[in-house]
Coordinates of N, CA and C and ligand atoms in Angstrom, one line a residue:
M1 N 21.9 -0.9 -6.5 CA 20.8 -0.7 -6.5 C 19.9 -2.7 -5.4
S2 N 19.7 -3.0 -4.2 CA 19.5 -4.0 -4.4 C 18.0 -4.5 -4.7
T3 N 17.0 -5.1 -4.7 CA 16.3 -5.6 -5.5 C 15.2 -5.6 -4.1
I4 N 14.1 -5.9 -3.9 CA 13.1 -6.4 -3.4 C 11.7 -6.8 -3.3
T5 N 11.1 -8.3 -2.8 CA 10.7 -8.9 -3.3 C 8.8 -8.4 -2.6
G6 N 8.1 -8.5 -3.9 CA 6.4 -9.0 -2.4 C 5.8 -9.3 -3.1
S7 N 5.0 -10.2 -1.6 CA 3.5 -11.1 -2.4 C 2.3 -10.8 -1.3
C8 N 0.6 -11.7 -1.3 CA -0.4 -11.6 -0.9 C -0.5 -12.1 -0.2
L9 N -0.8 -12.7 0.1 CA -1.8 -13.9 1.9 C -1.4 -14.4 1.4
C10 N -1.9 -15.1 0.1 CA -2.2 -16.3 0.2 C -1.1 -17.2 -1.1
G11 N -0.5 -16.4 -1.2 CA 1.0 -16.5 -2.1 C 1.2 -16.5 -3.3
R12 N -0.4 -16.7 -4.5 CA -0.4 -16.9 -5.6 C 0.4 -15.6 -6.1
V13 N 0.4 -14.3 -6.0 CA 0.5 -13.5 -6.3 C 1.8 -13.0 -5.2
S14 N 3.1 -12.6 -7.0 CA 4.4 -12.2 -6.6 C 5.4 -11.4 -6.9
F15 N 6.2 -11.0 -6.7 CA 6.3 -9.6 -7.5 C 8.0 -8.9 -6.8
E16 N 8.9 -8.4 -7.5 CA 10.0 -7.7 -7.4 C 10.3 -6.5 -7.9
C17 N 11.2 -5.4 -6.9 CA 11.8 -4.2 -7.8 C 12.4 -4.1 -6.5
K18 N 13.1 -2.9 -7.6 CA 14.4 -2.6 -7.0 C 13.7 -1.5 -5.5
N19 N 14.6 -1.5 -4.6 CA 14.4 -1.3 -3.7 C 14.8 0.2 -3.3
D20 N 14.5 1.0 -4.2 CA 14.6 3.1 -5.1 C 13.3 3.2 -4.3
F21 N 12.7 4.1 -3.4 CA 11.4 3.8 -3.1 C 12.1 5.5 -2.8
H22 N 11.7 7.0 -3.5 CA 11.1 8.6 -3.1 C 10.6 8.5 -2.3
S23 N 9.5 8.0 -1.9 CA 8.4 8.7 -1.4 C 7.7 7.7 -0.5
F24 N 7.2 7.9 1.3 CA 6.4 7.5 2.2 C 5.7 7.6 2.4
H25 N 4.4 7.5 2.2 CA 3.3 8.7 3.6 C 1.9 7.2 3.4
L26 N 1.8 7.9 4.5 CA 1.1 6.8 5.7 C -0.6 8.5 5.4
C27 N -1.6 7.3 4.4 CA -2.8 8.3 5.0 C -3.6 8.0 4.3
H28 N -4.0 8.9 5.9 CA -5.9 8.6 6.6 C -7.2 9.3 5.5
C29 N -6.4 9.3 4.0 CA -8.1 9.1 3.7 C -9.0 8.4 4.5
K30 N -10.6 9.4 3.9 CA -11.8 8.1 4.2 C -11.1 7.1 3.4
Q31 N -10.6 7.4 2.3 CA -11.1 6.5 0.9 C -10.1 5.6 1.6
C32 N -8.6 5.7 1.9 CA -7.1 4.8 2.2 C -8.3 4.2 3.3
Q33 N -8.5 4.5 4.5 CA -9.7 3.3 5.3 C -10.5 2.6 5.4
K34 N -11.1 3.1 4.2 CA -13.0 2.3 3.3 C -11.3 1.1 3.1
I35 N -10.6 1.3 2.0 CA -10.3 0.8 1.0 C -9.0 -1.0 2.0
T36 N -8.4 0.5 2.8 CA -7.9 -0.9 3.7 C -9.3 -1.9 4.5
G37 N -9.8 -0.9 4.8 CA -10.2 -1.7 6.8 C -9.6 -1.4 7.9
S38 N -8.8 -0.4 7.6 CA -7.9 0.3 8.7 C -7.0 1.6 9.1
A39 N -6.8 2.1 9.3 CA -6.8 3.7 9.8 C -6.2 4.1 8.9
H40 N -4.7 3.9 8.1 CA -4.2 4.0 6.8 C -3.6 3.9 5.6
A41 N -3.8 4.0 4.4 CA -2.3 3.6 3.9 C -1.8 3.5 4.0
S42 N -1.0 2.5 4.1 CA 1.5 3.0 4.0 C 1.3 2.8 2.7
N43 N 1.6 3.8 2.8 CA 2.3 3.4 0.0 C 3.3 4.4 0.0
L44 N 4.0 3.6 -1.0 CA 5.9 3.4 -1.0 C 5.7 3.8 -2.5
F45 N 6.3 5.1 -3.3 CA 5.8 5.5 -4.0 C 7.9 6.0 -4.8
T46 N 7.3 4.7 -5.7 CA 9.0 4.7 -6.9 C 9.0 5.3 -8.5
Q47 N 9.2 4.9 -9.5 CA 9.4 4.7 -10.6 C 8.9 4.1 -11.2
V48 N 7.2 4.8 -12.2 CA 6.5 3.7 -13.4 C 8.0 2.9 -13.7
G49 N 7.0 1.5 -13.6 CA 8.1 0.0 -14.3 C 9.0 0.2 -13.6
N50 N 8.8 0.2 -12.2 CA 10.3 -0.3 -11.5 C 9.2 -1.6 -10.3
I51 N 9.0 -2.2 -11.4 CA 8.4 -3.7 -10.8 C 8.8 -5.4 -12.4
K52 N 8.9 -6.4 -11.4 CA 8.7 -7.3 -12.6 C 8.0 -8.5 -12.1
W53 N 6.5 -8.6 -12.7 CA 5.8 -9.8 -11.4 C 5.9 -11.1 -11.6
L54 N 6.6 -11.6 -9.8 CA 6.6 -13.2 -10.8 C 5.8 -14.4 -11.0
K55 N 5.2 -13.9 -10.5 CA 3.7 -14.9 -10.4 C 2.5 -14.4 -10.7
G56 N 1.5 -15.2 -10.9 CA 0.2 -13.8 -10.1 C -0.4 -13.5 -11.0
E57 N 0.7 -13.0 -12.1 CA -0.5 -11.1 -13.1 C -1.9 -11.2 -13.3
A58 N -2.1 -12.5 -13.5 CA -3.8 -12.9 -14.3 C -4.7 -12.8 -12.8
L59 N -4.8 -13.0 -12.1 CA -4.9 -12.9 -10.6 C -5.3 -11.7 -9.9
L60 N -4.3 -10.3 -10.5 CA -4.9 -9.2 -10.4 C -5.9 -8.4 -10.9
K61 N -6.4 -7.7 -10.3 CA -7.8 -7.2 -10.3 C -8.3 -5.5 -10.0
R62 N -8.1 -4.4 -11.0 CA -8.1 -3.3 -10.8 C -9.1 -2.4 -10.4
Y63 N -9.3 -1.6 -9.5 CA -10.5 -0.8 -8.7 C -10.3 0.8 -9.1
N64 N -11.0 1.6 -10.5 CA -9.9 3.3 -10.2 C -11.7 3.4 -9.5
M65 N -11.5 4.6 -8.7 CA -12.7 5.5 -8.6 C -12.8 6.4 -9.4
P66 N -13.9 6.4 -9.6 CA -14.6 7.4 -10.8 C -14.7 9.0 -10.4
E67 N -14.5 8.7 -9.4 CA -14.4 11.3 -9.7 C -13.6 11.5 -8.9
R68 N -12.1 10.2 -8.5 CA -10.8 10.7 -7.9 C -10.2 9.4 -9.1
F69 N -8.8 10.3 -8.9 CA -7.8 9.6 -9.2 C -7.1 8.4 -7.6
F70 N -8.0 8.1 -8.2 CA -7.7 6.5 -6.8 C -7.6 5.1 -6.8
S71 N -7.2 4.4 -7.1 CA -7.6 3.7 -6.8 C -6.6 2.0 -6.3
K72 N -7.2 1.0 -6.2 CA -5.8 -0.1 -5.7 C -6.3 -1.1 -7.1
N73 N -4.7 -1.8 -6.7 CA -5.0 -2.9 -7.0 C -4.6 -4.6 -6.5
F74 N -5.4 -5.2 -6.4 CA -5.6 -6.4 -5.3 C -5.2 -7.9 -5.7
C75 N -5.0 -9.1 -5.4 CA -5.5 -10.2 -5.8 C -6.6 -11.0 -5.1
T76 N -7.1 -11.4 -6.6 CA -8.5 -12.0 -7.0 C -8.9 -12.8 -5.5
E77 N -8.0 -13.8 -5.2 CA -8.0 -14.6 -4.2 C -8.0 -14.8 -2.6
C78 N -7.1 -13.6 -2.7 CA -7.2 -12.8 -0.8 C -7.9 -11.8 -0.3
G79 N -7.6 -11.2 -1.4 CA -7.8 -9.4 -1.1 C -6.7 -8.7 -1.6
S80 N -5.3 -8.9 -1.0 CA -4.5 -8.0 -0.6 C -4.2 -7.2 -1.5
S81 N -3.8 -6.0 -0.9 CA -3.5 -5.1 -1.6 C -2.3 -5.3 -2.4
M82 N -2.0 -5.0 -4.0 CA -1.0 -5.3 -4.8 C -0.6 -4.0 -5.0
P83 N 0.9 -4.1 -5.6 CA 1.2 -2.3 -7.0 C -0.1 -1.8 -7.7
Y84 N 0.7 -0.3 -8.0 CA -0.2 -0.5 -9.3 C 1.0 0.9 -9.7
E85 N 0.4 1.9 -10.8 CA 0.7 2.6 -11.6 C -0.7 3.0 -11.5
T86 N 0.1 5.1 -10.8 CA -1.6 6.2 -10.3 C -1.3 5.9 -12.0
Q87 N -2.9 6.4 -11.5 CA -3.9 7.1 -13.2 C -3.0 8.6 -14.0
S88 N -2.1 9.3 -12.5 CA -1.4 10.1 -13.7 C -0.6 9.5 -14.4
G89 N 0.3 7.8 -14.3 CA 1.1 7.8 -15.5 C 2.1 7.9 -14.5
K90 N 2.2 8.8 -13.4 CA 3.1 9.6 -13.1 C 4.4 8.5 -11.3
A91 N 3.4 8.3 -11.0 CA 4.2 6.7 -10.6 C 4.1 5.7 -10.4
L92 N 5.1 4.9 -9.1 CA 3.7 3.4 -8.9 C 4.0 2.7 -7.4
I93 N 3.2 2.8 -6.6 CA 2.3 3.0 -6.1 C 2.4 1.7 -5.5
V94 N 3.3 1.9 -4.8 CA 3.8 0.0 -3.6 C 2.8 -0.1 -2.3
P95 N 2.1 -0.9 -1.9 CA 1.6 -0.8 -0.4 C 2.4 -1.1 0.6
A96 N 2.9 -0.8 1.1 CA 4.4 -1.4 2.5 C 3.5 -2.2 2.6
G97 N 2.7 -2.8 3.0 CA 3.1 -4.1 3.6 C 2.5 -5.3 3.0
C98 N 2.8 -5.5 1.8 CA 2.9 -6.6 1.0 C 4.4 -6.2 0.3
L99 N 4.9 -5.3 1.1 CA 6.5 -5.8 1.1 C 7.2 -7.5 2.4
D100 N 8.2 -7.7 1.4 CA 8.4 -8.9 1.9 C 9.8 -9.1 3.4
Q101 N 10.7 -7.9 2.4 CA 11.7 -7.0 3.1 C 11.3 -5.8 4.0
S102 N 12.2 -5.0 4.2 CA 12.8 -3.9 5.0 C 13.2 -2.7 3.9
P103 N 11.5 -1.9 3.0 CA 11.8 -1.0 1.3 C 13.0 0.3 2.7
S104 N 13.6 0.8 1.3 CA 14.1 1.6 1.7 C 15.0 2.9 2.6
I105 N 13.2 3.2 2.7 CA 12.7 4.2 3.0 C 11.1 4.2 4.4
E106 N 11.9 5.0 5.5 CA 11.0 5.2 6.4 C 9.9 6.8 5.9
P107 N 8.7 6.1 7.0 CA 7.9 7.4 6.8 C 8.0 8.5 6.7
Q108 N 8.1 9.2 5.9 CA 7.4 10.8 5.6 C 7.1 11.6 6.7
D109 N 5.0 11.3 6.2 CA 4.5 12.2 7.0 C 2.9 11.2 6.7
N110 N 2.5 11.7 8.0 CA 0.9 11.7 7.6 C 0.1 12.3 7.5
I111 N -1.0 11.7 5.7 CA -1.5 13.7 5.4 C -3.0 12.6 4.7
F112 N -2.9 14.7 4.7 CA -5.1 14.1 4.9 C -5.4 13.3 6.5
C113 N -5.2 14.3 7.1 CA -4.8 14.0 8.9 C -5.9 14.7 9.7
T114 N -6.9 15.7 8.5 CA -8.7 16.6 8.6 C -9.5 15.1 8.8
E115 N -8.9 13.7 7.8 CA -10.2 12.9 8.8 C -9.7 11.0 8.5
K116 N -8.4 11.5 10.0 CA -8.6 10.5 10.4 C -9.8 9.6 11.0
A117 N -9.7 8.6 11.3 CA -10.7 8.0 12.1 C -10.3 8.3 13.9
S118 N -11.3 8.3 14.1 CA -12.1 9.2 15.1 C -11.1 8.1 16.4
W119 N -10.7 7.4 15.6 CA -10.2 6.0 17.2 C -8.3 5.8 17.1
Y120 N -7.7 6.8 16.4 CA -5.8 6.6 16.7 C -5.6 7.3 17.1
A121 N -6.0 8.3 17.6 CA -5.4 8.7 18.2 C -5.0 7.3 19.7
S122 N -6.0 7.4 20.7 CA -6.3 6.3 20.9 C -5.6 4.9 20.8
A123 N -5.2 4.8 20.0 CA -5.3 3.6 19.0 C -3.5 3.2 18.9
I124 N -2.9 4.5 19.2 CA -1.5 5.2 18.8 C -0.8 4.9 20.8
K125 N -2.0 5.0 21.2 CA -1.6 5.0 22.2 C -2.5 3.9 24.1
A126 N -2.6 3.1 23.2 CA -2.6 1.6 23.3 C -1.9 1.1 23.9
P127 N -2.2 0.2 25.5 CA -1.4 -0.9 25.3 C -0.8 -2.3 24.4
S128 N 1.4 -2.8 24.3 CA 1.4 -3.5 23.2 C 1.1 -5.1 23.8
F129 N 1.1 -5.6 23.4 CA 1.1 -7.1 24.0 C 2.0 -7.8 22.2
D130 N 2.6 -8.9 23.6 CA 3.2 -9.7 21.7 C 1.9 -11.1 21.1
R131 N 2.0 -11.7 21.4 CA 0.4 -11.9 21.3 C -1.6 -11.9 21.9
F132 N -2.3 -12.2 21.8 CA -3.2 -12.3 22.4 C -3.3 -12.1 23.4
P133 N -4.2 -10.9 24.3 CA -3.5 -10.9 26.4 C -3.5 -12.0 26.9
Ligands
LIG201 ZN1 -3.2 -13.5 -2.9
LIG202 ZN1 -6.1 8.0 1.1

């Protein structure tokens, strides 16, 4: 099993884990929109304990939403989302965008689609450019 690394934007936090993910969900719920500032979260799931922090673990801060099993772990310097164990303790969630290489699996589904951002359908049909047009 190969290993994969991940890091935050400022580079102060980094980790490695086995490239062994069992699910990959794009979550469009309102909470994921708020916490990512974007249309959806891109969450990979792996075994609890499949993580080795290489540096910066002390810079991490975790937020647990009181009403729901919903959390975010982030670098307090740059705000990037970092991996965390679910509150149920059943899985480790790795935000796909923090990985430095490609994960072992592709996204499997889009979930909580009834809560999708009103502009998402237009976003995926919008023209693409390699940089600012
Ligand atoms: Zn950072
Ligand atoms: Zn969500």
